[in-house]
């Protein structure tokens, strides 16, 4: 048993969530790559994190509070950026990955913009060419900036679920990463978007994996000079595995 299995306990991250089903009558679907961004504000007495509530119309985790994020689009790896991921982050993202590391960072930034209206980037002076799915972002007069993204963890949805994701979780300091002070806005994907105290997340309905990633964020904020390897939650033929990348 790994260090993290002892810390979290076996079976913690694969418990059934609301609306979750297991169908063993069909082959287990291949997980789809996804990326998520955990934005932290530290301009008050306590650190705050940005979350939003998934619509009750969603088949996957309806009414759950989550971080902005979503599935990687094939075009994401080709989007222009003012800055790239830091080398140590890029190296960790390459572990057992089928895509270029930058695709995950760019997906997290794009999905955050689409779901909350917030821009992780810098002002753009010259017009840049971009894939179609990135044109709304660039229309805001900005290019994405990945320097401030820290790789926190990775989690693969358990087998035999109707929807499976291989999600990479990033964190970033809002005061440094955001282009301006515009407020976060709710939309079709996430409703009730809000900043909540990092210590008060027990008051909202969070998926178990989301809470584990919040614990990872807390550890990094409490010991910023300590090296923290990303958490990796996955499955093997013998059961679930909790380890570090």
Coordinates of C-alpha atoms in Angstrom, one line a residue, residues 24-134:
X24 CA -20.5 -4.2 -16.5
X25 CA -22.6 -5.5 -19.4
X26 CA -20.6 -3.5 -21.9
X27 CA -16.8 -3.0 -22.3
X28 CA -15.5 -0.1 -20.1
X29 CA -15.2 3.1 -22.1
X30 CA -11.8 4.7 -22.7
X31 CA -11.4 7.8 -20.5
X32 CA -11.4 11.1 -22.4
X33 CA -8.7 13.6 -21.6
X34 CA -9.8 16.6 -19.6
X35 CA -8.3 19.5 -17.6
X36 CA -9.5 21.6 -14.7
X37 CA -8.3 24.8 -13.1
X38 CA -8.3 25.6 -9.3
X39 CA -8.1 29.4 -9.0
X40 CA -7.1 30.6 -5.5
X41 CA -7.6 34.2 -4.2
X42 CA -5.4 35.3 -1.2
X43 CA -6.5 38.9 -0.9
X44 CA -8.6 38.3 2.2
X45 CA -8.2 36.9 5.7
X46 CA -8.5 33.3 4.3
X47 CA -7.6 31.7 0.9
X48 CA -10.7 31.3 -1.3
X49 CA -11.3 29.0 -4.2
X50 CA -13.5 29.4 -7.3
X51 CA -16.2 26.7 -7.7
X52 CA -19.5 26.4 -9.6
X53 CA -22.5 24.2 -9.4
X54 CA -23.1 21.8 -12.3
X55 CA -26.6 22.1 -13.8
X56 CA -29.1 19.5 -12.8
X57 CA -29.5 18.7 -16.5
X58 CA -26.1 17.2 -16.7
X59 CA -25.9 13.4 -16.7
X60 CA -22.4 13.5 -15.2
X61 CA -22.3 14.8 -11.6
X62 CA -25.5 16.9 -11.6
X63 CA -25.8 19.5 -8.9
X64 CA -22.3 19.0 -7.7
X65 CA -19.9 21.9 -7.0
X66 CA -16.7 21.6 -9.1
X67 CA -13.9 23.6 -10.5
X68 CA -14.1 25.0 -14.0
X69 CA -12.9 22.5 -16.5
X70 CA -13.8 20.1 -19.3
X71 CA -12.8 17.8 -22.1
X72 CA -9.7 18.5 -24.2
X73 CA -10.4 19.5 -27.8
X74 CA -8.1 18.4 -30.5
X75 CA -7.5 22.1 -31.4
X76 CA -6.3 23.0 -28.0
X77 CA -2.7 22.0 -28.5
X78 CA -2.5 24.4 -31.5
X79 CA -3.7 27.5 -29.7
X80 CA -1.3 30.4 -29.5
X81 CA 0.0 31.4 -26.1
X82 CA 2.1 34.2 -24.6
X83 CA 4.0 31.8 -22.3
X84 CA 4.3 28.0 -22.0
X85 CA 4.2 25.6 -19.1
X86 CA 7.2 25.6 -16.8
X87 CA 9.6 22.7 -17.6
X88 CA 9.0 20.8 -14.4
X89 CA 5.2 21.0 -15.0
X90 CA 5.6 19.9 -18.6
X91 CA 7.7 16.9 -17.6
X92 CA 5.1 15.7 -15.0
X93 CA 2.3 16.0 -17.6
X94 CA 4.2 13.8 -20.0
X95 CA 3.8 10.8 -17.7
X96 CA 1.6 8.2 -19.5
X97 CA 0.0 10.9 -21.7
X98 CA -1.1 10.7 -25.3
X99 CA -1.1 14.4 -25.9
X100 CA 1.3 17.3 -25.8
X101 CA 1.4 18.7 -22.3
X102 CA 0.4 22.2 -23.4
X103 CA -3.0 20.9 -24.6
X104 CA -3.9 20.3 -20.9
X105 CA -2.9 23.7 -19.7
X106 CA -4.7 25.4 -22.6
X107 CA -7.8 23.4 -22.1
X108 CA -8.0 24.4 -18.4
X109 CA -7.7 28.1 -19.4
X110 CA -10.2 27.8 -22.3
X111 CA -12.8 26.0 -20.1
X112 CA -12.4 28.5 -17.3
X113 CA -13.1 31.3 -19.7
X114 CA -16.1 29.5 -21.3
X115 CA -17.6 28.6 -17.9
X116 CA -16.8 31.7 -15.8
X117 CA -15.8 34.5 -18.2
X118 CA -12.4 34.8 -16.4
X119 CA -9.2 35.2 -18.5
X120 CA -5.9 33.6 -17.5
X121 CA -3.6 35.5 -19.9
X122 CA -2.1 38.8 -20.9
X123 CA -3.2 41.6 -23.2
X124 CA -2.7 40.9 -26.9
X125 CA -1.4 43.8 -29.1
X126 CA -1.3 42.0 -32.4
X127 CA -3.9 39.8 -33.9
X128 CA -3.0 36.1 -33.7
X129 CA -4.3 33.2 -35.7
X130 CA -6.1 30.6 -33.6
X131 CA -8.3 27.5 -33.9
X132 CA -12.1 28.2 -34.1
X133 CA -12.7 27.2 -30.5
X134 CA -10.2 29.8 -29.3

